[in-house]
Amino acid sequence: MLDQGAPPRQRTPRATALGARLMRRKPVERLVAEGGQGEGGALRRSLGLWQLTMISIGATLGTGIFVVLGEAVPKAGPAVTLSFVIAGLTALFSALSYAELAGTIPVAGSSYSYAYATMGELIAWICGWCLVLEYGVSVAAVAVGWGEYLNELLDGTIGVTLPDALSAPPGDGGVFNLPALIVVLLAMAFLLGGARESARANTVMVVVKIAALVLFCAIGVQGFRSGNYEHFMPLGMAGVSAAGATLFFSYIGFDAASTAGEEAKDAQRDLPRAIMLSLVIVTALYVLVAAVAVGAKPWQHFNDSEAALAQIMREVTGQSFWGTLLAFCAVIAIASVVLTVLYGQTRILFAMSRDGLVPKVFSRVHPKTGAPRANTVIVSLFCGVLAAAIPLGQLADATSIGTLFAFALVNIAVVVLRRTRPDMPRTFRVPLSPVFPALGFGFCVWMMGSLSTVTWVVFGVWMAVGLVFYFVYGHRRSRLATSEG
């Protein structure tokens, strides 16, 4: 029989040591000191406030307003403008937490690094793994959408479209989605030139798509009918809320600027400003475009259209030219999303690699361009093949759950850091903390709960794979653990 009074076995200290290692935090000072340093070189600080803001807008303003508006209007009616405001406020709570942490811990890892500094290595790994899901799958999904708009543009200009065999993946009637692969490879080419060159290309594309939306408003307002607003909330507040939940995903991407923390000239000052400024600009554009669209076309006639803006321009002018022009701008808009989201993915893996949690190849920096070339090529090829050869279906929804999970952790992290390091200098502070972070966390959890069972299953499988990789590779090779061991 076992002696009930016997001292604990040896495994208890081991379990305690394992728990301590999993919860080991990386000091903020060390995170900041290592900023920009990679294998064989360093990232270059070349991005100012303007470029950082354009990165956030580029990652956010794209498929959302060009596609999801047609899905949201039938749910809310003319009150879809209010739905955009509600979705923007939901994003705002998390954006405030991102802004404080980005100014306090200005590094490339975004919420992964914030979690490492506040909640420990295991939580940081889980957060980083969620970001890989968010960015990697969304690049592939957006690339597929780019191919569809490219076909619309070709049809409107030269009357020719790519055959399904070359414009759709297996399972969707095709063999290989060539346009999806092409847009990812084009983004890769820009990224290989360095952050400054990529930011310049993105800025041009962002200016084009903002101009396109302003042009839509200028033309669409000519068909404005006040009668379309007589029954402002035909489906009640429930419809407004349902549309708001759908439209929230139009705001995903504002955190992209936080991944540029090690390439910003003055990260502590500019990152918080870029995050908040981009959210304000995007929300204003969303509300303005939605207001004009519903005023120009009765809400009952949207019918889940994926090209609602192009249809309105054709109906108001009676010409196909404007719809084709908008399709061209959509091609530019979606390409900028691919570029900026792919950029964010490479920088997150760069930070995880520098910490030893993923292979060193992801943190190698080319001495001439200051870009992680091998990282960029590997990630681009993976995302390109994923977009070209696999029908994403429900897998694309996993992007949303990964994003919301990361947002929820950021809202926790800002409160934890306030309590553990209250005297740390902060260039931006979340007002009414911890109330606003708690609201941000609550909204994220609520939206995660509204996602389908299939999405949760996919998320669970993804997390299981990530934990296996962590305990087989990252847990043993973590630089923080080995340097203190």
mmCIF file of C-alpha atoms in Angstrom, residues 79 253 303 319 379 385 408 435 470 476 482:
data_model
loop_
_atom_site.group_PDB
_atom_site.id
_atom_site.type_symbol
_atom_site.label_atom_id
_atom_site.label_comp_id
_atom_site.label_asym_id
_atom_site.label_seq_id
_atom_site.Cartn_x
_atom_site.Cartn_y
_atom_site.Cartn_z
ATOM 1 C CA ALA A 79 -29.988 50.952 -41.008
ATOM 2 C CA GLY A 253 -6.666 44.158 -40.628
ATOM 3 C CA ASN A 303 -30.421 40.401 -52.803
ATOM 4 C CA GLN A 319 -23.422 52.675 -68.835
ATOM 5 C CA VAL A 379 5.173 31.946 -46.765
ATOM 6 C CA VAL A 385 -0.450 26.989 -53.471
ATOM 7 C CA ALA A 408 -9.382 38.850 -26.938
ATOM 8 C CA VAL A 435 -13.706 48.828 -18.555
ATOM 9 C CA TYR A 470 5.218 23.514 -29.775
ATOM 10 C CA ARG A 476 12.743 22.608 -26.405
ATOM 11 C CA THR A 482 17.595 27.949 -22.809
#
